[in-house]
mmCIF file of C-alpha atoms and ligand atoms in Angstrom:
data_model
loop_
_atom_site.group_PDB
_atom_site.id
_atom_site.type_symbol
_atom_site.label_atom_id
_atom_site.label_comp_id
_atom_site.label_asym_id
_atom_site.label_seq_id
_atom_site.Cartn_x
_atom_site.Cartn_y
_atom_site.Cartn_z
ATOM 1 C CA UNK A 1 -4.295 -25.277 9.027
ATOM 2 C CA UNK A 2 -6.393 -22.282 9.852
ATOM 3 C CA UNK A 3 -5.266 -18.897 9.506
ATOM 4 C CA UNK A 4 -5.214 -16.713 12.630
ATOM 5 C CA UNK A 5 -3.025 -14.078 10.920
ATOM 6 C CA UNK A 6 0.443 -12.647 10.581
ATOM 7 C CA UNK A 7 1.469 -12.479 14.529
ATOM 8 C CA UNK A 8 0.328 -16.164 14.184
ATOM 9 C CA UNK A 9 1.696 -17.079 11.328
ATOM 10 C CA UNK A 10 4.786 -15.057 11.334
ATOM 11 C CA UNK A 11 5.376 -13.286 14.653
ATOM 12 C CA UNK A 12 8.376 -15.665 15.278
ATOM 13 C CA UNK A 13 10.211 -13.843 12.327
ATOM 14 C CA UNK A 14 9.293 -10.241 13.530
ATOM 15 C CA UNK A 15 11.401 -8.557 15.664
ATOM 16 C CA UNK A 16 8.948 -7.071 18.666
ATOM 17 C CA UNK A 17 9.426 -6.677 22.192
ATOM 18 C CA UNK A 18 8.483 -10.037 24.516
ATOM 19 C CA UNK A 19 5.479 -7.678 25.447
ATOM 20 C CA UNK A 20 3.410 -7.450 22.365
ATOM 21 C CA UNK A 21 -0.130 -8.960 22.200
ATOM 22 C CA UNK A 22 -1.378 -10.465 19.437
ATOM 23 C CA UNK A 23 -4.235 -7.919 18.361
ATOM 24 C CA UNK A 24 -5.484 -9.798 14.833
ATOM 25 C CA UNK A 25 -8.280 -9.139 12.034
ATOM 26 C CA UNK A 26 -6.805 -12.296 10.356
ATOM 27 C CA UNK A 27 -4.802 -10.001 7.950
ATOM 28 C CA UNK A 28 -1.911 -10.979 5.128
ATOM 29 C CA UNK A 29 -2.903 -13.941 3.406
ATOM 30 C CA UNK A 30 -3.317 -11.892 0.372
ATOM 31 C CA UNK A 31 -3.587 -13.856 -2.762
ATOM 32 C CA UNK A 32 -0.744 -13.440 -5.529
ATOM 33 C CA UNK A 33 -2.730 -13.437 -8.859
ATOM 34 C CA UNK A 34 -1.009 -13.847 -12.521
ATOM 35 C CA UNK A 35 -2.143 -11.573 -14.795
ATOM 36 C CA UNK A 36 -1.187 -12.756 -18.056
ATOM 37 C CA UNK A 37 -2.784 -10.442 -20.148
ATOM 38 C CA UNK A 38 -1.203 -7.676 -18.971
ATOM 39 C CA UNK A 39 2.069 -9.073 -19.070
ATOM 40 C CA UNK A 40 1.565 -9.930 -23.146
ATOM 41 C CA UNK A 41 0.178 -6.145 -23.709
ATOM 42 C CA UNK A 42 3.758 -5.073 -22.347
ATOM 43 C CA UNK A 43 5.687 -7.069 -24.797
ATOM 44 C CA UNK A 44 5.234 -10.833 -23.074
ATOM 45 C CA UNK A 45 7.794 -12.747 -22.244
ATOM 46 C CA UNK A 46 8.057 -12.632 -18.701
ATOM 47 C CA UNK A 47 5.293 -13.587 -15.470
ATOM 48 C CA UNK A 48 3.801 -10.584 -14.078
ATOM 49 C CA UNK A 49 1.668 -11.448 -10.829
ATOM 50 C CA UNK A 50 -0.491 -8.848 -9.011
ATOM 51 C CA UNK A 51 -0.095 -8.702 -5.167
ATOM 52 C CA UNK A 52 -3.403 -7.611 -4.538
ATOM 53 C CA UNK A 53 -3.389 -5.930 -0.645
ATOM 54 C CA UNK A 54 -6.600 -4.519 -0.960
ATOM 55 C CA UNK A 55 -7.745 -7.859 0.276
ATOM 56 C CA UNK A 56 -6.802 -6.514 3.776
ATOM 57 C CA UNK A 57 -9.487 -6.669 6.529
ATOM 58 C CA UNK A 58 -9.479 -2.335 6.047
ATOM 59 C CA UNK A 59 -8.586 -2.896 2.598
ATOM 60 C CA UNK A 60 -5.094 -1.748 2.367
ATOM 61 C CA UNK A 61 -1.293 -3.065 3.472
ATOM 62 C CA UNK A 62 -1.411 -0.956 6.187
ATOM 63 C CA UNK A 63 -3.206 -3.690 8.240
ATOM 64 C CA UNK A 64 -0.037 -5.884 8.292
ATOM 65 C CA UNK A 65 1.710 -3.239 10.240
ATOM 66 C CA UNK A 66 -0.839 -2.247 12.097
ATOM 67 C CA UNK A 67 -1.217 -5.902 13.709
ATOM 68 C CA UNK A 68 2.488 -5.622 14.965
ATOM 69 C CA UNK A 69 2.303 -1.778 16.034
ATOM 70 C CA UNK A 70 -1.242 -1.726 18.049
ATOM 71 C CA UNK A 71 -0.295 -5.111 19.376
ATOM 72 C CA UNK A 72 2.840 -3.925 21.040
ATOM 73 C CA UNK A 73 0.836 -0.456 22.069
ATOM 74 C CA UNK A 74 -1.813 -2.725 23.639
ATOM 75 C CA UNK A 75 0.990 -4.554 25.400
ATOM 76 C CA UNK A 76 2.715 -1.853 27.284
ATOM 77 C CA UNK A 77 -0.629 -0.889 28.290
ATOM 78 C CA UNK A 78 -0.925 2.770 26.210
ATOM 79 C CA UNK A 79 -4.090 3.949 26.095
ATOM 80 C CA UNK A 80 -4.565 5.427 23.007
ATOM 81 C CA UNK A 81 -2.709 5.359 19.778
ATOM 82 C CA UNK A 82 -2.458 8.276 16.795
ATOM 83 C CA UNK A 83 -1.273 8.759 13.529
ATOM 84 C CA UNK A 84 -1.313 11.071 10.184
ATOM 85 C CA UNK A 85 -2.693 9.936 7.308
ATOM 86 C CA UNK A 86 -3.544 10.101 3.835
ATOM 87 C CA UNK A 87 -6.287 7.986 4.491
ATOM 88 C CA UNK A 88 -5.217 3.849 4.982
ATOM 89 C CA UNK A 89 -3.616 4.345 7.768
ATOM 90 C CA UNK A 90 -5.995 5.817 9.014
ATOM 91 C CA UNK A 91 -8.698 3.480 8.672
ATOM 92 C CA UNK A 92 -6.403 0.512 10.050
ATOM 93 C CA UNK A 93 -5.145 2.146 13.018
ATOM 94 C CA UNK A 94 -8.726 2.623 13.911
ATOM 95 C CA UNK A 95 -9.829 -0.616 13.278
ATOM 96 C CA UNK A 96 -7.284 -2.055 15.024
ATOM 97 C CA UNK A 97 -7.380 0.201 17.795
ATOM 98 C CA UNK A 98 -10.998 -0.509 18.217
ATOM 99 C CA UNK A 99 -9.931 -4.526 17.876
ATOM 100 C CA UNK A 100 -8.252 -3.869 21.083
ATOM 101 C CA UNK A 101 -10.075 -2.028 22.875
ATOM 102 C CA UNK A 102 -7.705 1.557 22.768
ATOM 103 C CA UNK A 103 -9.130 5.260 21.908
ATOM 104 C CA UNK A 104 -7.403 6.341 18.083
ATOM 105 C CA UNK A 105 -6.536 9.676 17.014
ATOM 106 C CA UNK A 106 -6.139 10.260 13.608
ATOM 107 C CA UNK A 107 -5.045 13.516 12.017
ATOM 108 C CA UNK A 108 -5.749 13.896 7.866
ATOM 109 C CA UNK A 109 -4.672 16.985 5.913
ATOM 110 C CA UNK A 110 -7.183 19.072 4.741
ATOM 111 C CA UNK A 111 -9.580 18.273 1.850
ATOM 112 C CA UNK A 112 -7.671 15.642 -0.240
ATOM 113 C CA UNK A 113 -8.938 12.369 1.907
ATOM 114 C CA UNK A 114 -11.011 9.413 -0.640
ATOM 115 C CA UNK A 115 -13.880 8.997 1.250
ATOM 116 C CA UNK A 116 -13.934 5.277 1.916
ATOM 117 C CA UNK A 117 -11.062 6.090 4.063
ATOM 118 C CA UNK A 118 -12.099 8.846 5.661
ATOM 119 C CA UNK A 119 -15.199 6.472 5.990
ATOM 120 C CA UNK A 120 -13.636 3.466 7.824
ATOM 121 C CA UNK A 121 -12.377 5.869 10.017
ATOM 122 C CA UNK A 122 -15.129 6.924 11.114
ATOM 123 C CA UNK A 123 -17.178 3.586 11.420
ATOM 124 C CA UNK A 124 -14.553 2.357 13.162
ATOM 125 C CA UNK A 125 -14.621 4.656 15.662
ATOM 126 C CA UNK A 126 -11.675 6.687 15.583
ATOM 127 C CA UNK A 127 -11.765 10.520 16.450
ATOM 128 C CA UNK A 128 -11.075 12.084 13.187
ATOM 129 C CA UNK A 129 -9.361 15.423 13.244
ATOM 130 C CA UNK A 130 -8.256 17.527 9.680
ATOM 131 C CA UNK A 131 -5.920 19.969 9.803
ATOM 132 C CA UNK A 132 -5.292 22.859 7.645
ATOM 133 C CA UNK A 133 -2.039 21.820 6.024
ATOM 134 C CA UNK A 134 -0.432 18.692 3.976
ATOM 135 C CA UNK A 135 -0.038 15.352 5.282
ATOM 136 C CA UNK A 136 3.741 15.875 6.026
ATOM 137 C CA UNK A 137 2.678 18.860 8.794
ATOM 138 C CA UNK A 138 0.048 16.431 10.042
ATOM 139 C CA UNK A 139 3.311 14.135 10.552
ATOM 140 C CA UNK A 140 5.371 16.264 12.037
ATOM 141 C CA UNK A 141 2.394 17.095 14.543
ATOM 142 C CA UNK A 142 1.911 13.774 15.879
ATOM 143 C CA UNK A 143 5.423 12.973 16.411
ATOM 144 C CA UNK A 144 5.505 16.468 18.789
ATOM 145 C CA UNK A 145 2.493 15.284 20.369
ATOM 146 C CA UNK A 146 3.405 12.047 21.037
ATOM 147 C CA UNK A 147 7.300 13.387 22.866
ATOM 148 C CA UNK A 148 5.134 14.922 25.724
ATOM 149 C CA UNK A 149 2.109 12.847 25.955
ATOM 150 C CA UNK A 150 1.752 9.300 26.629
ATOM 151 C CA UNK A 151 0.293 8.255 23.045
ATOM 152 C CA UNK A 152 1.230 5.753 20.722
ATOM 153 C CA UNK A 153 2.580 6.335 17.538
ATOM 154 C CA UNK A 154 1.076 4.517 15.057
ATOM 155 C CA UNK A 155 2.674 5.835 11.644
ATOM 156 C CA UNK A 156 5.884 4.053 9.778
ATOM 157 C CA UNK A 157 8.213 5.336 11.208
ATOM 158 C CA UNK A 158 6.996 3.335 14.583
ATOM 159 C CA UNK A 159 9.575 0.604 14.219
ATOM 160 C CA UNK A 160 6.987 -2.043 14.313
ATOM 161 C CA UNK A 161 5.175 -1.147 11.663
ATOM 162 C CA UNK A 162 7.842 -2.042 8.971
ATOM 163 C CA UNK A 163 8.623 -5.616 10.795
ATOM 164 C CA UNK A 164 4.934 -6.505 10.187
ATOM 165 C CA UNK A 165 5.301 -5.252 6.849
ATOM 166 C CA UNK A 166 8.151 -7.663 6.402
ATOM 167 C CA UNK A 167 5.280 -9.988 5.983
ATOM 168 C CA UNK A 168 4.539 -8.997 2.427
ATOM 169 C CA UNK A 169 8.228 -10.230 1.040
ATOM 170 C CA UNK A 170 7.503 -13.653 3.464
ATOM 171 C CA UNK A 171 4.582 -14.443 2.005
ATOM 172 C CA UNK A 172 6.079 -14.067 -1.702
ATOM 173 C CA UNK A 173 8.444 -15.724 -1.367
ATOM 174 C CA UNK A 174 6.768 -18.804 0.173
ATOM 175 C CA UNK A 175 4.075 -18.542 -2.525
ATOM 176 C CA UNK A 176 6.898 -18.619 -5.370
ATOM 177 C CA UNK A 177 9.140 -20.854 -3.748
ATOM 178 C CA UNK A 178 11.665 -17.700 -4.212
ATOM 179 C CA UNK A 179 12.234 -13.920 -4.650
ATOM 180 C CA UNK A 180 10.688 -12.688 -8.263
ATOM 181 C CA UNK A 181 13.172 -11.180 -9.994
ATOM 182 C CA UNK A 182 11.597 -7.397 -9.640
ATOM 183 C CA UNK A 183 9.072 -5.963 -7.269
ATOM 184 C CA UNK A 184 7.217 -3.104 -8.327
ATOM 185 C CA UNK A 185 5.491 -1.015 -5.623
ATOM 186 C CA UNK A 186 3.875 2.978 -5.188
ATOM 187 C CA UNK A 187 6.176 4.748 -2.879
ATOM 188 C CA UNK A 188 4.304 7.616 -1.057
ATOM 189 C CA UNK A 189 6.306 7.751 2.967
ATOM 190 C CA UNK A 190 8.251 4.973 1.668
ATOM 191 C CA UNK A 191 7.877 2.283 4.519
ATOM 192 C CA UNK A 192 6.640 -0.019 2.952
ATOM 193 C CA UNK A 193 9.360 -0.237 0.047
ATOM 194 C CA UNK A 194 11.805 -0.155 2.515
ATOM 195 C CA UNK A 195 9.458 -3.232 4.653
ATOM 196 C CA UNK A 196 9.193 -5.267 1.615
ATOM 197 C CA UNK A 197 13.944 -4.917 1.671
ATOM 198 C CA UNK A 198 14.266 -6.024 5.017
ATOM 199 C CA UNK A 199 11.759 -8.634 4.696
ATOM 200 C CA UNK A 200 13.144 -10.007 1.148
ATOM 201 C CA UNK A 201 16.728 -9.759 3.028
ATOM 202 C CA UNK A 202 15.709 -12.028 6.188
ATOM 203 C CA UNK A 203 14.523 -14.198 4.058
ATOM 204 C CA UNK A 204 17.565 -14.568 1.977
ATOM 205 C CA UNK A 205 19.708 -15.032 4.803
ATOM 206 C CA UNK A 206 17.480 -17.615 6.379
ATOM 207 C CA UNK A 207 16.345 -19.287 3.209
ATOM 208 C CA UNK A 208 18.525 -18.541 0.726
ATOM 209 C CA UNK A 209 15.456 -17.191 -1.094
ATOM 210 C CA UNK A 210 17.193 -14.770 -3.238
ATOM 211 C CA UNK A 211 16.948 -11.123 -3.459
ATOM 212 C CA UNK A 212 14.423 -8.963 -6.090
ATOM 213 C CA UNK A 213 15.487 -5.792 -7.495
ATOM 214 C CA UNK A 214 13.194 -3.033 -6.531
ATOM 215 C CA UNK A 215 11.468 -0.555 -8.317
ATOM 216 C CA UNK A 216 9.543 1.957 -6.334
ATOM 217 C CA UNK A 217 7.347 4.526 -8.096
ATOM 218 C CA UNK A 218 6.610 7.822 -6.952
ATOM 219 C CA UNK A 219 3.531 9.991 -8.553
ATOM 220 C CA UNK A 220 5.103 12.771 -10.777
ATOM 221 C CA UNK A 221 3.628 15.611 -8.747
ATOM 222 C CA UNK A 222 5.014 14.295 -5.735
ATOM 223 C CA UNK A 223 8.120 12.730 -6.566
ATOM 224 C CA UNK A 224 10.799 13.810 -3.930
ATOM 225 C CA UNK A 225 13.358 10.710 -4.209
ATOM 226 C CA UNK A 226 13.576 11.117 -7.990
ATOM 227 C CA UNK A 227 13.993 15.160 -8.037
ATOM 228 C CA UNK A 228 16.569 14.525 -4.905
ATOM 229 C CA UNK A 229 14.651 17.358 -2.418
ATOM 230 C CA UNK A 230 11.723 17.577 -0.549
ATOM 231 C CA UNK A 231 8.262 19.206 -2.500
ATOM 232 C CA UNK A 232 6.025 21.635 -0.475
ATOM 233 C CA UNK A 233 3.021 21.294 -2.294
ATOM 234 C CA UNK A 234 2.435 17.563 -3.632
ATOM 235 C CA UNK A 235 -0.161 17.052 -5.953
ATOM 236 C CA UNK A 236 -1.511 13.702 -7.385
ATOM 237 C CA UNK A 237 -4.529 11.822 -7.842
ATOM 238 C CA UNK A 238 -3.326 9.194 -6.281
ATOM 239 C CA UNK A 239 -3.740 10.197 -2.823
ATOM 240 C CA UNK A 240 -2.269 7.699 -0.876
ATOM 241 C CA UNK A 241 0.932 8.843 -2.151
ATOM 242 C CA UNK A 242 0.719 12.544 -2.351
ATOM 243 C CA UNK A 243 3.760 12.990 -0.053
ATOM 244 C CA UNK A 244 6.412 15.460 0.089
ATOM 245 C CA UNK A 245 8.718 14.828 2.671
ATOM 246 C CA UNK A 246 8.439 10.607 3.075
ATOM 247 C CA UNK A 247 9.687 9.710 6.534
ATOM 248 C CA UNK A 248 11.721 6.861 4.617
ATOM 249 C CA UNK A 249 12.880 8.221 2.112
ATOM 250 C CA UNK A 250 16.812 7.958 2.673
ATOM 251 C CA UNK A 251 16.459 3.868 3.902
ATOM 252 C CA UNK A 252 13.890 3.878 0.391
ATOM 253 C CA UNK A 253 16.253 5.086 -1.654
ATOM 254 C CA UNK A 254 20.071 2.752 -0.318
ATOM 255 C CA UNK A 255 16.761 -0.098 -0.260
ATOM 256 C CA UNK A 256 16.343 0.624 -4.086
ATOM 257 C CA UNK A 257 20.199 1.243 -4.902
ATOM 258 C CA UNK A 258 21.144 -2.136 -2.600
ATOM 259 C CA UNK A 259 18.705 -4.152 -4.518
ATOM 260 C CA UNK A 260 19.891 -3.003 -7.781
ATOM 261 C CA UNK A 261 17.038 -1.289 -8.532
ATOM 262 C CA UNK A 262 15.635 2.230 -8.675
ATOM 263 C CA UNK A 263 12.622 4.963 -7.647
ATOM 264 C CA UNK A 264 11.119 6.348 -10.077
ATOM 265 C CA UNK A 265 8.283 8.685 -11.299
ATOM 266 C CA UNK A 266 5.227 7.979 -13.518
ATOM 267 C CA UNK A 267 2.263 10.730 -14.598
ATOM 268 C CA UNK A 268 -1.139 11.064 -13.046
ATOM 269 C CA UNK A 269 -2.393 10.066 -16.554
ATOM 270 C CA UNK A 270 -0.175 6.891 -16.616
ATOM 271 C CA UNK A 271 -1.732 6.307 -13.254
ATOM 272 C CA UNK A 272 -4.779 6.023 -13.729
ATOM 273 C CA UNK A 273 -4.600 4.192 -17.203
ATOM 274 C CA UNK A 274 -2.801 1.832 -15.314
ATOM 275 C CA UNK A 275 -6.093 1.622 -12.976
ATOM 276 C CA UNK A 276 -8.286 1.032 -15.719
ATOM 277 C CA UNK A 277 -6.545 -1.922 -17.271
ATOM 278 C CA UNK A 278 -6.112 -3.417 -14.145
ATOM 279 C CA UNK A 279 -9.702 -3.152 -14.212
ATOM 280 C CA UNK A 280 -9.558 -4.860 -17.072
ATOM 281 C CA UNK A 281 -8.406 -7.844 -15.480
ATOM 282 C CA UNK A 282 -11.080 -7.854 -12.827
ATOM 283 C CA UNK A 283 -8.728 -6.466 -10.363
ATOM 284 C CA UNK A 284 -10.298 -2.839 -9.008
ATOM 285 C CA UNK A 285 -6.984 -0.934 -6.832
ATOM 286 C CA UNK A 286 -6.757 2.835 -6.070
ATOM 287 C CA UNK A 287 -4.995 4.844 -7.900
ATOM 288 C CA UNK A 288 -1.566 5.167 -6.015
ATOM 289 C CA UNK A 289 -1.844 1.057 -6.160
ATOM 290 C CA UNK A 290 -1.154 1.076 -10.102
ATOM 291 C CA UNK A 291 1.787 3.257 -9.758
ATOM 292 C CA UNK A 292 3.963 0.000 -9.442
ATOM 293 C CA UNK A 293 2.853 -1.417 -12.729
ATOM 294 C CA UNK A 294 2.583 1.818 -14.533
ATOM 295 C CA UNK A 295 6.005 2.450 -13.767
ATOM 296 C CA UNK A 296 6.934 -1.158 -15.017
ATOM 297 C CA UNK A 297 5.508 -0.551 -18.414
ATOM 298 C CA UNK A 298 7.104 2.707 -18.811
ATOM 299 C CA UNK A 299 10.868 1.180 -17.829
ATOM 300 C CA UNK A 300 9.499 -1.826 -20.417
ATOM 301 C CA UNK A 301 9.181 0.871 -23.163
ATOM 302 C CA UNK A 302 12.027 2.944 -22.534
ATOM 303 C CA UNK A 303 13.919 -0.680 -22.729
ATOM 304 C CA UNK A 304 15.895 0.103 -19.169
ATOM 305 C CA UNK A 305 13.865 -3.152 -18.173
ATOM 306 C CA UNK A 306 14.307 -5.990 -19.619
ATOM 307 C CA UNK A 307 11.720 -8.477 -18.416
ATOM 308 C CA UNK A 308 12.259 -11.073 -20.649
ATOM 309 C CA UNK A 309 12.108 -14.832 -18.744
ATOM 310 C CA UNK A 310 11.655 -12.630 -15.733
ATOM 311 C CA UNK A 311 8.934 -13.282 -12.890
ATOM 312 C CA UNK A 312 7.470 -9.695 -11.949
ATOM 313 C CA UNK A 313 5.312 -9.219 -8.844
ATOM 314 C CA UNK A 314 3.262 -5.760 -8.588
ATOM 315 C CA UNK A 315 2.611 -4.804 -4.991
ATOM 316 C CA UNK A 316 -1.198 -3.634 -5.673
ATOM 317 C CA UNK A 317 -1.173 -1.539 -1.897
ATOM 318 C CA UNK A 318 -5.205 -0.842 -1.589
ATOM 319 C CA UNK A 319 -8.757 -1.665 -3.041
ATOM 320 C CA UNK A 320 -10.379 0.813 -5.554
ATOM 321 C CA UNK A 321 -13.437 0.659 -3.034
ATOM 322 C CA UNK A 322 -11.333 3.418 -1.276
ATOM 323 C CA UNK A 323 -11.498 6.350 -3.929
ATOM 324 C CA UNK A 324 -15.231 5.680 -5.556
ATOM 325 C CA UNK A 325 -14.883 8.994 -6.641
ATOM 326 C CA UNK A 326 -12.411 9.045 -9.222
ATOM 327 C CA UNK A 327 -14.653 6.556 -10.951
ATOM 328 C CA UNK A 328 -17.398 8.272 -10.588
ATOM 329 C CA UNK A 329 -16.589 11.522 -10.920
ATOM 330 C CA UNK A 330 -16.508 11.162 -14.852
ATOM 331 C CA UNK A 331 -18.654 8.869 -15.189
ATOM 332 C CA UNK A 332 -21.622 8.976 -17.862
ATOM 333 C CA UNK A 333 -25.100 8.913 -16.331
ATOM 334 C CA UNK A 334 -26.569 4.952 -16.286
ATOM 335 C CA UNK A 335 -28.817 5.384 -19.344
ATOM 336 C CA UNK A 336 -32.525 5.284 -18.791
ATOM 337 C CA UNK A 337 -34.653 3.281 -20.471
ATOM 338 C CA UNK A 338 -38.409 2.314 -20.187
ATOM 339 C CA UNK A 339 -39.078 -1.333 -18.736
ATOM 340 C CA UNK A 340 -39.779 -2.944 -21.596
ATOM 341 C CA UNK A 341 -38.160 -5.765 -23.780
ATOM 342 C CA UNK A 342 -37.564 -3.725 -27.121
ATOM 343 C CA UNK A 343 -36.129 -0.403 -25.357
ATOM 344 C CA UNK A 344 -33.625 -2.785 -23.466
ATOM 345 C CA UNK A 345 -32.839 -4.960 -26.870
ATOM 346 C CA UNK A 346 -32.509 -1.636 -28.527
ATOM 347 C CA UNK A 347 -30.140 -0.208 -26.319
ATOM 348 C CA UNK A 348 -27.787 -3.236 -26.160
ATOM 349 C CA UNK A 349 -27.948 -4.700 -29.393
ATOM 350 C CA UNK A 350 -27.075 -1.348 -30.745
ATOM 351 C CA UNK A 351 -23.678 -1.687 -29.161
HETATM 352 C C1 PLP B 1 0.289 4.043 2.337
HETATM 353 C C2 PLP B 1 0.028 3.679 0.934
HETATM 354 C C3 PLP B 1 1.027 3.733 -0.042
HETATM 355 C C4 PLP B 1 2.397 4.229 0.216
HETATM 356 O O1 PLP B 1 3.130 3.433 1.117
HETATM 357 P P1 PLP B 1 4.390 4.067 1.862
HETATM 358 O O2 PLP B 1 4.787 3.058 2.855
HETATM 359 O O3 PLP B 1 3.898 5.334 2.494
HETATM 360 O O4 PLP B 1 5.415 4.346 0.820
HETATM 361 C C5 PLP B 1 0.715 3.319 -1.324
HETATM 362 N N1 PLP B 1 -0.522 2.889 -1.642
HETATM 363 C C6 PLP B 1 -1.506 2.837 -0.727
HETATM 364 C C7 PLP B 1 -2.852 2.360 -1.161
HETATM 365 C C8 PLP B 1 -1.266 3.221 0.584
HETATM 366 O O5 PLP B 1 -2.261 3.169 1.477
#
């Protein structure tokens, strides 16, 4: 059958109000890809699957709440939506703003914004405002904005967004044929850990698919569920994440403690190891997307995980297209070499 997207697919599973149009970039349909390899450097044993959202039309999860959010916006006839973002949300809400036909706003805190975010943004239209402060006072502007003007908002704690989030769990557990036993996943506002509980909980209850425990990893710099109070000056590389004061973060937390699970922390450094292995495998994420799976090997080690005869799923939340940057930042000049035969067989044979 052809794939028109999650309202399509899903939409009967999602609860949103009778007026919500179906405003679609065909997103979801992500694939769920084993990685092996990775699983035997962390002791083997177990199935470790990659998630990989960056597969999104903008590139990121956000685009599977998006769908449901601008789709309901569109149907109560608002005429212009708005959000704060690190930089994904962003880029969806303008594209799918601009999908149907609606002005975006989007408010990003100063300076720390990966550029093919700040890009999309842009190219999709959307007017693009920074303000001189963190992403959680860009938050709490656009929810004062939006109580005395008639704009949509577009962020997670929009109830919408999280039921097309929901989509994620659906579509894992219809690939597997069941819950995995763990789900691994970055937790930044924390919507989307506390998406992936209600979705994995629907299902159980209408498919006795079984229930995953969750473990949602926070960067170390900005790690306010594991310290247990809010942090005024987050700092990570892994900007998608670099949140203080997460919206979710109580529902996050009894999502994590109800599954059996837990939120924890792992180290920039971790992070972006992580990012490079994953790499490895041909599979390019951001660097707040291999927070999941860093934080899996580090509960492997510590042997509070034990993921033997296990299946593991990694939610992998953007593509590394996003932050070019911290690639390229360190990396080594291309080395130059005259266009000839020897100088090329010299410098790769030397290798
Ligand atoms: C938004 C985002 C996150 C964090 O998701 P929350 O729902 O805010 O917890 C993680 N990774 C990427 C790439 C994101 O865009």
């Amino acid at each position: 059958m052809e794939y028109h997207g999650l309202l399509t697919r899903y939409g009967a599973l999602l609860d949103l109000p009778e007026h919500t149009q179906t405003v679609s970039l065909h997103e979801g349909n992500t694939p769920l890809i084993p990685v092996p390899r990775l699983a035997e450097e962390m002791g083997g044993g177990f199935e470790l699957f990659v998630k990989y959202e960056g597969l999104n039309p903008t590139g990121s999860f956000k685009d599977r709440g998006m769908t449901a959010a601008i789709g309901e916006a569109a149907g109560r006839k608002a005429q212009a939506v708005i959000c704060a973002s690190t930089g994904n949300t962003a880029a969806s809400a303008a594209a799918y703003a601009a999908r149907a036909g609606l002005r975006a706003i989007v408010l990003i805190p100063q300076g720390k914004v990966a550029a093919g975010k700040l890009a999309g943004a842009v190219a999709y239209g959307a007017q693009v405002v920074q303000i001189d402060g963190s992403f959680d006072d860009a938050l709490t502007l656009v929810v004062k904005i939006t109580e005395k003007h008639p704009i949509a908002l577009v962020n997670s704690i929009n109830p919408y967004r999280l039921e097309g989030q929901k989509t994620g769990a659906f579509e894992i557990c219809d690939t597997l044929g069941k819950a995995p036993d763990w789900l691994c996943l970055p937790v930044g506002n924390a919507g989307n850990i506390s998406a992936y509980w209600l979705g994995f909980r629907q299902y159980n209850e209408e498919k006795s698919t079984g229930l995953p425990k969750l473990l949602g990893v926070q960067a170390a710099g900005a790690a306010p569920l594991v310290l247990g109070h809010p942090i005024d000056k987050p700092s990570t590389v892994a900007t998608a994440i670099r949140i203080g004061r997460p919206a979710r973060g109580e529902q996050a937390l009894t999502a994590a403690e109800e599954s059996g699970g837990r939120i924890i922390a792992a180290t920039d450094d971790e992070i972006l190891a992580m990012q490079r292995r994953l790499a490895g495998e041909g599979i390019w994420v951001e660097p707040a997307s291999a927070a999941g799976l860093a934080g899996l090997e580090k509960e492997i080690n510590a042997g509070t995980l034990d993921p033997t005869g296990k299946q593991i799923v990694a939610v992998c939340t953007g593509h590394g297209l996003k932050d070019p940057d911290i690639i390229t930042a360190n990396m080594p000049k291309p080395e130059l070499v005259p266009t000839s035969l020897e100088a090329l067989e010299e410098v790769i044979l030397a290798q």
